[in-house]
């Protein structure tokens, strides 16, 4: 099998001027239809696997030796058959000990990190939001292995009558074919309402993670640049570079897990945390396009299928831009142990 050709962006004016771009231009795509290698190979793999039983699909989805298209296809078929990994009332949570942890980016590294993504034309101020590096004390906590999926969010909507439906659900129809994909286009308020509902339903203390909790869970004790290591790899996270340009079944990007074993922290959907943006202690308050749009805004962490790999960095602080459909906002649960 030929190696996958990744989507390599060519942005003439850079993302810092994205306010004048169409969404296709932001993704470095032509206005006409194109099909990427990954999209084509997932379709072929789905045809090959369509008769496989659920146990075999689960094996393939977790197999690091299986190709990425095979894993995504296996996960998509599990969405239709019923994915036993997903239990709406008992999400798979990972214990994290906490302690005194280093968060953020050293000031002297801002220019270096900005230069890494010069091909995207990112603004230096976006990276400056990560500085300075500092220590936070975290109590023990749990974080979900996967972001909240469509299947889990559906039960919340059915049981509560919550009226703020995901706009990614076309005509507000539940996308059963994406049951085990992360839900996205939800608001911070809806994410918090979901956590409150599940806490009451399960008798546990679910919530959104703090920025520091999310970053430490993604970067680990060694403060990795990406959840899997210090170099970006489009095979390890569902970002625009991989060319899927859609959500994927949770856990399909095997090898991209964080040091604590959490999946999809570098890609798939951006994840709201509990904090609104504020400068770190001793840092500069950055008045970028998000503050100009919102004033006060909720921070999101992690990369997404319609954003480039600069957002896959564990330290990156960003948020929702309602002027573009390329912002796929989801969330992941934290839990306070009782």
mmCIF file of C-alpha atoms in Angstrom:
data_model
loop_
_atom_site.group_PDB
_atom_site.id
_atom_site.type_symbol
_atom_site.label_atom_id
_atom_site.label_comp_id
_atom_site.label_asym_id
_atom_site.label_seq_id
_atom_site.Cartn_x
_atom_site.Cartn_y
_atom_site.Cartn_z
ATOM 1 C CA UNK A 1 0.000 0.000 0.000
ATOM 2 C CA UNK A 2 1.275 3.446 -0.930
ATOM 3 C CA UNK A 3 1.836 5.832 1.997
ATOM 4 C CA UNK A 4 -0.908 8.364 2.594
ATOM 5 C CA UNK A 5 -0.444 11.781 1.068
ATOM 6 C CA UNK A 6 -1.210 14.332 3.767
ATOM 7 C CA UNK A 7 -2.910 17.656 3.152
ATOM 8 C CA UNK A 8 -0.104 20.227 3.045
ATOM 9 C CA UNK A 9 -1.459 23.773 3.493
ATOM 10 C CA UNK A 10 -0.383 26.617 1.210
ATOM 11 C CA UNK A 11 -1.708 29.809 2.768
ATOM 12 C CA UNK A 12 -0.625 32.833 0.773
ATOM 13 C CA UNK A 13 -1.605 35.363 3.425
ATOM 14 C CA UNK A 14 -1.532 33.260 6.583
ATOM 15 C CA UNK A 15 -4.097 32.463 9.225
ATOM 16 C CA UNK A 16 -3.544 35.816 10.920
ATOM 17 C CA UNK A 17 -5.512 37.358 8.030
ATOM 18 C CA UNK A 18 -8.236 34.684 8.110
ATOM 19 C CA UNK A 19 -10.963 37.261 8.701
ATOM 20 C CA UNK A 20 -10.918 37.962 4.964
ATOM 21 C CA UNK A 21 -10.849 34.284 3.918
ATOM 22 C CA UNK A 22 -13.596 31.843 3.065
ATOM 23 C CA UNK A 23 -13.669 28.642 5.113
ATOM 24 C CA UNK A 24 -12.259 26.739 2.134
ATOM 25 C CA UNK A 25 -9.376 29.202 1.950
ATOM 26 C CA UNK A 26 -8.732 28.778 5.686
ATOM 27 C CA UNK A 27 -8.331 25.064 5.034
ATOM 28 C CA UNK A 28 -6.102 25.697 2.003
ATOM 29 C CA UNK A 29 -8.608 23.970 -0.275
ATOM 30 C CA UNK A 30 -9.956 24.993 -3.679
ATOM 31 C CA UNK A 31 -13.597 26.007 -3.993
ATOM 32 C CA UNK A 32 -14.237 22.968 -6.211
ATOM 33 C CA UNK A 33 -14.748 19.436 -4.851
ATOM 34 C CA UNK A 34 -11.640 17.425 -4.002
ATOM 35 C CA UNK A 35 -11.260 14.041 -2.339
ATOM 36 C CA UNK A 36 -8.207 13.379 -0.206
ATOM 37 C CA UNK A 37 -6.308 10.107 0.032
ATOM 38 C CA UNK A 38 -7.662 9.393 3.506
ATOM 39 C CA UNK A 39 -11.281 9.980 2.517
ATOM 40 C CA UNK A 40 -10.949 7.663 -0.486
ATOM 41 C CA UNK A 41 -9.218 4.897 1.484
ATOM 42 C CA UNK A 42 -11.755 5.001 4.341
ATOM 43 C CA UNK A 43 -14.535 4.373 1.807
ATOM 44 C CA UNK A 44 -12.647 1.386 0.392
ATOM 45 C CA UNK A 45 -11.855 0.002 3.857
ATOM 46 C CA UNK A 46 -15.513 0.295 4.901
ATOM 47 C CA UNK A 47 -16.531 -1.899 1.974
ATOM 48 C CA UNK A 48 -13.876 -4.457 2.938
ATOM 49 C CA UNK A 49 -14.955 -4.600 6.610
ATOM 50 C CA UNK A 50 -18.725 -4.320 6.308
ATOM 51 C CA UNK A 51 -19.383 -7.984 7.253
ATOM 52 C CA UNK A 52 -16.943 -8.175 10.170
ATOM 53 C CA UNK A 53 -18.451 -8.887 13.616
ATOM 54 C CA UNK A 54 -18.249 -6.356 16.441
ATOM 55 C CA UNK A 55 -15.407 -8.141 18.322
ATOM 56 C CA UNK A 56 -13.200 -8.033 15.216
ATOM 57 C CA UNK A 57 -14.040 -4.372 14.590
ATOM 58 C CA UNK A 58 -12.973 -3.579 18.168
ATOM 59 C CA UNK A 59 -9.677 -5.407 17.628
ATOM 60 C CA UNK A 60 -8.988 -3.536 14.387
ATOM 61 C CA UNK A 61 -9.875 -0.163 15.899
ATOM 62 C CA UNK A 62 -7.243 -0.592 18.637
ATOM 63 C CA UNK A 63 -4.583 -2.288 16.470
ATOM 64 C CA UNK A 64 -1.483 -0.098 15.942
ATOM 65 C CA UNK A 65 -0.524 -2.339 13.006
ATOM 66 C CA UNK A 66 -3.809 -1.689 11.195
ATOM 67 C CA UNK A 67 -3.786 1.191 8.731
ATOM 68 C CA UNK A 68 -5.421 4.467 9.729
ATOM 69 C CA UNK A 69 -8.172 4.060 7.062
ATOM 70 C CA UNK A 70 -8.923 0.556 8.403
ATOM 71 C CA UNK A 71 -9.188 1.826 11.988
ATOM 72 C CA UNK A 72 -11.483 4.692 11.021
ATOM 73 C CA UNK A 73 -13.649 2.363 8.919
ATOM 74 C CA UNK A 74 -13.859 -0.143 11.786
ATOM 75 C CA UNK A 75 -14.934 2.631 14.143
ATOM 76 C CA UNK A 76 -17.539 3.922 11.708
ATOM 77 C CA UNK A 77 -19.048 0.446 11.398
ATOM 78 C CA UNK A 78 -19.085 0.148 15.196
ATOM 79 C CA UNK A 79 -21.135 3.349 15.325
ATOM 80 C CA UNK A 80 -23.879 1.572 13.375
ATOM 81 C CA UNK A 81 -23.562 -1.787 15.139
ATOM 82 C CA UNK A 82 -23.343 -0.345 18.661
ATOM 83 C CA UNK A 83 -19.965 0.554 20.136
ATOM 84 C CA UNK A 84 -19.531 -1.248 23.482
ATOM 85 C CA UNK A 85 -16.797 1.200 24.511
ATOM 86 C CA UNK A 86 -19.400 3.968 24.908
ATOM 87 C CA UNK A 87 -21.589 3.908 28.025
ATOM 88 C CA UNK A 88 -23.411 7.247 28.436
ATOM 89 C CA UNK A 89 -23.873 6.766 32.180
ATOM 90 C CA UNK A 90 -20.384 5.422 32.937
ATOM 91 C CA UNK A 91 -17.723 7.175 30.832
ATOM 92 C CA UNK A 92 -14.237 5.673 30.817
ATOM 93 C CA UNK A 93 -12.301 7.879 33.253
ATOM 94 C CA UNK A 94 -8.547 7.920 33.896
ATOM 95 C CA UNK A 95 -7.109 8.792 37.318
ATOM 96 C CA UNK A 96 -4.465 11.536 37.402
ATOM 97 C CA UNK A 97 -2.591 12.068 40.640
ATOM 98 C CA UNK A 98 -2.107 15.833 40.369
ATOM 99 C CA UNK A 99 0.559 17.603 42.421
ATOM 100 C CA UNK A 100 2.727 20.611 41.575
ATOM 101 C CA UNK A 101 2.856 20.718 37.770
ATOM 102 C CA UNK A 102 4.477 23.074 35.250
ATOM 103 C CA UNK A 103 2.044 24.738 32.837
ATOM 104 C CA UNK A 104 2.556 27.092 29.902
ATOM 105 C CA UNK A 105 5.452 28.183 27.711
ATOM 106 C CA UNK A 106 8.679 29.930 28.659
ATOM 107 C CA UNK A 107 8.737 33.500 27.324
ATOM 108 C CA UNK A 108 12.028 32.922 25.502
ATOM 109 C CA UNK A 109 10.412 30.115 23.471
ATOM 110 C CA UNK A 110 7.577 32.204 21.971
ATOM 111 C CA UNK A 111 9.478 33.167 18.834
ATOM 112 C CA UNK A 112 10.781 29.643 18.290
ATOM 113 C CA UNK A 113 7.314 28.120 18.479
ATOM 114 C CA UNK A 114 5.880 30.829 16.213
ATOM 115 C CA UNK A 115 8.583 30.041 13.648
ATOM 116 C CA UNK A 116 7.657 26.340 13.667
ATOM 117 C CA UNK A 117 4.327 27.281 12.120
ATOM 118 C CA UNK A 118 5.529 30.032 9.790
ATOM 119 C CA UNK A 119 3.992 28.092 6.879
ATOM 120 C CA UNK A 120 0.584 28.755 8.439
ATOM 121 C CA UNK A 121 1.230 32.446 9.028
ATOM 122 C CA UNK A 122 0.075 32.313 12.634
ATOM 123 C CA UNK A 123 0.228 35.436 14.765
ATOM 124 C CA UNK A 124 2.906 35.638 17.465
ATOM 125 C CA UNK A 125 0.305 36.874 19.970
ATOM 126 C CA UNK A 126 -1.540 33.558 19.747
ATOM 127 C CA UNK A 127 1.541 31.792 21.095
ATOM 128 C CA UNK A 128 2.285 34.558 23.610
ATOM 129 C CA UNK A 129 -0.966 33.649 25.390
ATOM 130 C CA UNK A 130 0.807 30.495 26.594
ATOM 131 C CA UNK A 131 3.496 32.388 28.536
ATOM 132 C CA UNK A 132 4.982 32.381 31.046
ATOM 133 C CA UNK A 133 5.663 28.856 32.225
ATOM 134 C CA UNK A 134 4.591 28.531 35.832
ATOM 135 C CA UNK A 135 3.652 25.975 38.464
ATOM 136 C CA UNK A 136 0.112 25.054 39.449
ATOM 137 C CA UNK A 137 -0.953 22.750 42.267
ATOM 138 C CA UNK A 138 -3.568 20.223 41.162
ATOM 139 C CA UNK A 139 -5.632 17.995 43.415
ATOM 140 C CA UNK A 140 -6.135 14.411 42.228
ATOM 141 C CA UNK A 141 -8.738 14.243 39.448
ATOM 142 C CA UNK A 142 -10.065 12.074 36.654
ATOM 143 C CA UNK A 143 -10.332 12.901 32.979
ATOM 144 C CA UNK A 144 -12.358 11.037 30.363
ATOM 145 C CA UNK A 145 -10.435 8.843 27.951
ATOM 146 C CA UNK A 146 -12.534 10.226 25.087
ATOM 147 C CA UNK A 147 -14.397 13.451 24.355
ATOM 148 C CA UNK A 148 -18.177 13.241 24.811
ATOM 149 C CA UNK A 149 -19.761 11.488 21.828
ATOM 150 C CA UNK A 150 -22.963 12.037 19.904
ATOM 151 C CA UNK A 151 -24.499 8.926 21.501
ATOM 152 C CA UNK A 152 -23.805 10.214 25.002
ATOM 153 C CA UNK A 153 -25.088 13.701 24.200
ATOM 154 C CA UNK A 154 -28.270 12.255 22.677
ATOM 155 C CA UNK A 155 -29.279 10.646 25.975
ATOM 156 C CA UNK A 156 -28.780 13.986 27.741
ATOM 157 C CA UNK A 157 -31.065 15.703 25.222
ATOM 158 C CA UNK A 158 -33.718 12.978 25.463
ATOM 159 C CA UNK A 159 -33.811 12.990 29.255
ATOM 160 C CA UNK A 160 -33.641 16.743 29.838
ATOM 161 C CA UNK A 161 -35.352 18.344 26.855
ATOM 162 C CA UNK A 162 -32.369 20.688 26.596
ATOM 163 C CA UNK A 163 -33.159 22.895 23.597
ATOM 164 C CA UNK A 164 -29.684 24.051 22.511
ATOM 165 C CA UNK A 165 -29.030 21.336 19.914
ATOM 166 C CA UNK A 166 -25.682 20.889 18.144
ATOM 167 C CA UNK A 167 -25.764 22.761 14.855
ATOM 168 C CA UNK A 168 -23.567 20.001 13.384
ATOM 169 C CA UNK A 169 -26.649 17.741 13.564
ATOM 170 C CA UNK A 170 -28.121 18.597 10.155
ATOM 171 C CA UNK A 171 -31.792 19.615 10.511
ATOM 172 C CA UNK A 172 -31.293 18.738 14.216
ATOM 173 C CA UNK A 173 -31.309 15.020 13.322
ATOM 174 C CA UNK A 174 -29.296 12.672 15.542
ATOM 175 C CA UNK A 175 -26.383 11.390 13.388
ATOM 176 C CA UNK A 176 -26.572 7.679 14.293
ATOM 177 C CA UNK A 177 -23.843 6.917 11.762
ATOM 178 C CA UNK A 178 -21.550 9.053 13.947
ATOM 179 C CA UNK A 179 -22.739 7.749 17.318
ATOM 180 C CA UNK A 180 -19.163 7.165 18.544
ATOM 181 C CA UNK A 181 -17.766 10.392 17.078
ATOM 182 C CA UNK A 182 -17.356 13.402 19.378
ATOM 183 C CA UNK A 183 -20.287 15.775 19.521
ATOM 184 C CA UNK A 184 -19.419 19.295 18.371
ATOM 185 C CA UNK A 185 -20.933 22.734 17.826
ATOM 186 C CA UNK A 186 -22.086 22.886 21.419
ATOM 187 C CA UNK A 187 -21.794 25.890 23.710
ATOM 188 C CA UNK A 188 -19.884 26.056 27.011
ATOM 189 C CA UNK A 189 -23.222 26.419 28.803
ATOM 190 C CA UNK A 190 -24.528 23.237 27.182
ATOM 191 C CA UNK A 191 -21.328 21.379 28.048
ATOM 192 C CA UNK A 192 -21.730 22.426 31.679
ATOM 193 C CA UNK A 193 -25.402 21.454 31.633
ATOM 194 C CA UNK A 194 -24.395 18.006 30.347
ATOM 195 C CA UNK A 195 -21.868 17.580 33.171
ATOM 196 C CA UNK A 196 -24.490 18.624 35.749
ATOM 197 C CA UNK A 197 -27.061 16.185 34.302
ATOM 198 C CA UNK A 198 -24.624 13.266 34.309
ATOM 199 C CA UNK A 199 -23.475 14.102 37.839
ATOM 200 C CA UNK A 200 -27.058 13.915 39.060
ATOM 201 C CA UNK A 201 -27.854 10.833 36.985
ATOM 202 C CA UNK A 202 -24.763 8.835 37.999
ATOM 203 C CA UNK A 203 -24.286 10.191 41.530
ATOM 204 C CA UNK A 204 -20.780 11.401 40.714
ATOM 205 C CA UNK A 205 -19.054 14.801 40.456
ATOM 206 C CA UNK A 206 -18.541 15.442 36.740
ATOM 207 C CA UNK A 207 -17.505 18.842 35.400
ATOM 208 C CA UNK A 208 -15.346 20.477 32.739
ATOM 209 C CA UNK A 209 -11.598 20.357 33.400
ATOM 210 C CA UNK A 210 -9.606 23.446 34.260
ATOM 211 C CA UNK A 211 -7.030 24.608 31.716
ATOM 212 C CA UNK A 212 -4.224 23.344 33.926
ATOM 213 C CA UNK A 213 -5.862 19.929 34.369
ATOM 214 C CA UNK A 214 -6.376 19.572 30.629
ATOM 215 C CA UNK A 215 -2.820 20.634 29.764
ATOM 216 C CA UNK A 216 -1.167 18.382 32.321
ATOM 217 C CA UNK A 217 -3.243 15.395 31.176
ATOM 218 C CA UNK A 218 -2.209 16.096 27.571
ATOM 219 C CA UNK A 219 1.476 16.899 28.134
ATOM 220 C CA UNK A 220 2.317 14.600 31.037
ATOM 221 C CA UNK A 221 5.069 15.025 33.580
ATOM 222 C CA UNK A 222 7.649 15.766 30.866
ATOM 223 C CA UNK A 223 5.639 18.633 29.379
ATOM 224 C CA UNK A 224 5.446 17.195 25.853
ATOM 225 C CA UNK A 225 4.807 19.564 22.968
ATOM 226 C CA UNK A 226 2.119 17.260 21.549
ATOM 227 C CA UNK A 227 0.269 14.517 23.436
ATOM 228 C CA UNK A 228 2.426 11.830 21.797
ATOM 229 C CA UNK A 229 5.817 13.588 21.745
ATOM 230 C CA UNK A 230 7.623 16.724 20.641
ATOM 231 C CA UNK A 231 7.118 16.550 16.851
ATOM 232 C CA UNK A 232 3.886 16.960 14.933
ATOM 233 C CA UNK A 233 2.686 13.873 13.026
ATOM 234 C CA UNK A 234 -0.527 14.008 10.938
ATOM 235 C CA UNK A 235 -0.956 10.246 11.369
ATOM 236 C CA UNK A 236 -1.500 10.665 15.112
ATOM 237 C CA UNK A 237 -4.281 13.266 15.315
ATOM 238 C CA UNK A 238 -7.350 14.168 13.299
ATOM 239 C CA UNK A 239 -6.318 17.647 12.154
ATOM 240 C CA UNK A 240 -6.730 19.290 8.751
ATOM 241 C CA UNK A 241 -3.358 17.920 7.671
ATOM 242 C CA UNK A 242 -4.587 14.316 7.721
ATOM 243 C CA UNK A 243 -7.255 15.246 5.185
ATOM 244 C CA UNK A 244 -10.295 13.541 6.685
ATOM 245 C CA UNK A 245 -12.060 16.896 7.182
ATOM 246 C CA UNK A 246 -14.675 15.284 9.406
ATOM 247 C CA UNK A 247 -14.882 13.877 12.905
ATOM 248 C CA UNK A 248 -13.603 10.349 13.449
ATOM 249 C CA UNK A 249 -14.579 7.550 15.845
ATOM 250 C CA UNK A 250 -13.002 8.255 19.214
ATOM 251 C CA UNK A 251 -9.764 6.381 19.769
ATOM 252 C CA UNK A 252 -9.074 5.702 16.067
ATOM 253 C CA UNK A 253 -5.760 7.589 15.984
ATOM 254 C CA UNK A 254 -3.788 4.924 17.829
ATOM 255 C CA UNK A 255 -0.362 6.144 18.940
ATOM 256 C CA UNK A 256 -1.604 9.689 19.491
ATOM 257 C CA UNK A 257 -2.599 9.120 23.113
ATOM 258 C CA UNK A 258 -1.245 11.334 25.880
ATOM 259 C CA UNK A 259 1.191 9.951 28.475
ATOM 260 C CA UNK A 260 -1.811 9.150 30.687
ATOM 261 C CA UNK A 261 -3.559 7.222 27.913
ATOM 262 C CA UNK A 262 -6.138 9.821 26.858
ATOM 263 C CA UNK A 263 -7.236 9.728 23.217
ATOM 264 C CA UNK A 264 -7.979 12.523 20.741
ATOM 265 C CA UNK A 265 -6.390 15.340 22.751
ATOM 266 C CA UNK A 266 -4.444 16.510 19.700
ATOM 267 C CA UNK A 267 -7.300 16.401 17.217
ATOM 268 C CA UNK A 268 -10.874 15.478 16.284
ATOM 269 C CA UNK A 269 -12.700 18.361 18.030
ATOM 270 C CA UNK A 270 -11.547 21.349 20.035
ATOM 271 C CA UNK A 271 -12.485 21.003 23.695
ATOM 272 C CA UNK A 272 -13.949 23.636 25.973
ATOM 273 C CA UNK A 273 -12.497 23.828 29.467
ATOM 274 C CA UNK A 274 -13.928 25.455 32.583
ATOM 275 C CA UNK A 275 -11.928 28.697 32.374
ATOM 276 C CA UNK A 276 -12.487 31.936 30.533
ATOM 277 C CA UNK A 277 -9.346 33.453 29.048
ATOM 278 C CA UNK A 278 -7.135 35.408 31.419
ATOM 279 C CA UNK A 279 -3.418 36.112 31.264
ATOM 280 C CA UNK A 280 -1.259 33.705 33.215
ATOM 281 C CA UNK A 281 0.360 35.108 36.387
ATOM 282 C CA UNK A 282 3.044 37.535 35.260
ATOM 283 C CA UNK A 283 1.923 37.273 31.635
ATOM 284 C CA UNK A 284 0.581 39.799 29.145
ATOM 285 C CA UNK A 285 -3.140 40.052 28.425
ATOM 286 C CA UNK A 286 -3.549 39.402 24.691
ATOM 287 C CA UNK A 287 -6.344 41.306 22.941
ATOM 288 C CA UNK A 288 -6.559 39.160 19.807
ATOM 289 C CA UNK A 289 -9.447 38.536 17.399
ATOM 290 C CA UNK A 290 -11.281 36.352 19.937
ATOM 291 C CA UNK A 291 -11.390 39.077 22.579
ATOM 292 C CA UNK A 292 -12.427 41.568 19.893
ATOM 293 C CA UNK A 293 -15.347 39.296 18.947
ATOM 294 C CA UNK A 294 -16.449 38.197 22.409
ATOM 295 C CA UNK A 295 -14.851 40.423 25.004
ATOM 296 C CA UNK A 296 -14.725 37.637 27.591
ATOM 297 C CA UNK A 297 -14.488 34.171 26.046
ATOM 298 C CA UNK A 298 -14.188 30.533 27.077
ATOM 299 C CA UNK A 299 -10.871 28.827 26.412
ATOM 300 C CA UNK A 300 -10.711 25.694 24.275
ATOM 301 C CA UNK A 301 -7.848 23.232 24.106
ATOM 302 C CA UNK A 302 -6.694 20.628 21.596
ATOM 303 C CA UNK A 303 -6.766 20.394 17.829
ATOM 304 C CA UNK A 304 -9.713 19.715 15.548
ATOM 305 C CA UNK A 305 -10.441 18.060 12.212
ATOM 306 C CA UNK A 306 -10.878 21.424 10.501
ATOM 307 C CA UNK A 307 -7.889 23.200 12.072
ATOM 308 C CA UNK A 308 -4.157 22.799 11.518
ATOM 309 C CA UNK A 309 -1.551 21.158 13.708
ATOM 310 C CA UNK A 310 -0.553 24.291 15.612
ATOM 311 C CA UNK A 311 -3.697 23.727 17.721
ATOM 312 C CA UNK A 312 -2.606 20.156 18.507
ATOM 313 C CA UNK A 313 0.089 21.524 20.821
ATOM 314 C CA UNK A 314 -0.598 20.768 24.469
ATOM 315 C CA UNK A 315 -0.013 24.385 25.583
ATOM 316 C CA UNK A 316 -2.105 26.118 22.919
ATOM 317 C CA UNK A 317 -4.919 28.336 24.244
ATOM 318 C CA UNK A 318 -7.697 29.233 21.818
ATOM 319 C CA UNK A 319 -11.465 29.586 21.607
ATOM 320 C CA UNK A 320 -14.517 29.768 19.367
ATOM 321 C CA UNK A 321 -14.835 32.113 16.419
ATOM 322 C CA UNK A 322 -18.544 32.181 15.460
ATOM 323 C CA UNK A 323 -17.686 33.789 12.117
ATOM 324 C CA UNK A 324 -16.218 30.556 10.756
ATOM 325 C CA UNK A 325 -17.596 27.023 10.454
ATOM 326 C CA UNK A 326 -14.060 25.641 10.815
ATOM 327 C CA UNK A 327 -14.268 25.859 14.621
ATOM 328 C CA UNK A 328 -15.518 22.439 15.788
ATOM 329 C CA UNK A 329 -16.172 22.891 19.503
ATOM 330 C CA UNK A 330 -16.725 19.861 21.729
ATOM 331 C CA UNK A 331 -15.749 18.919 25.274
ATOM 332 C CA UNK A 332 -14.338 16.234 27.552
ATOM 333 C CA UNK A 333 -15.437 15.472 31.096
ATOM 334 C CA UNK A 334 -13.391 15.771 34.253
ATOM 335 C CA UNK A 335 -14.422 14.263 37.565
ATOM 336 C CA UNK A 336 -13.650 15.157 41.159
ATOM 337 C CA UNK A 337 -13.111 11.901 43.104
ATOM 338 C CA UNK A 338 -15.401 11.417 46.090
#
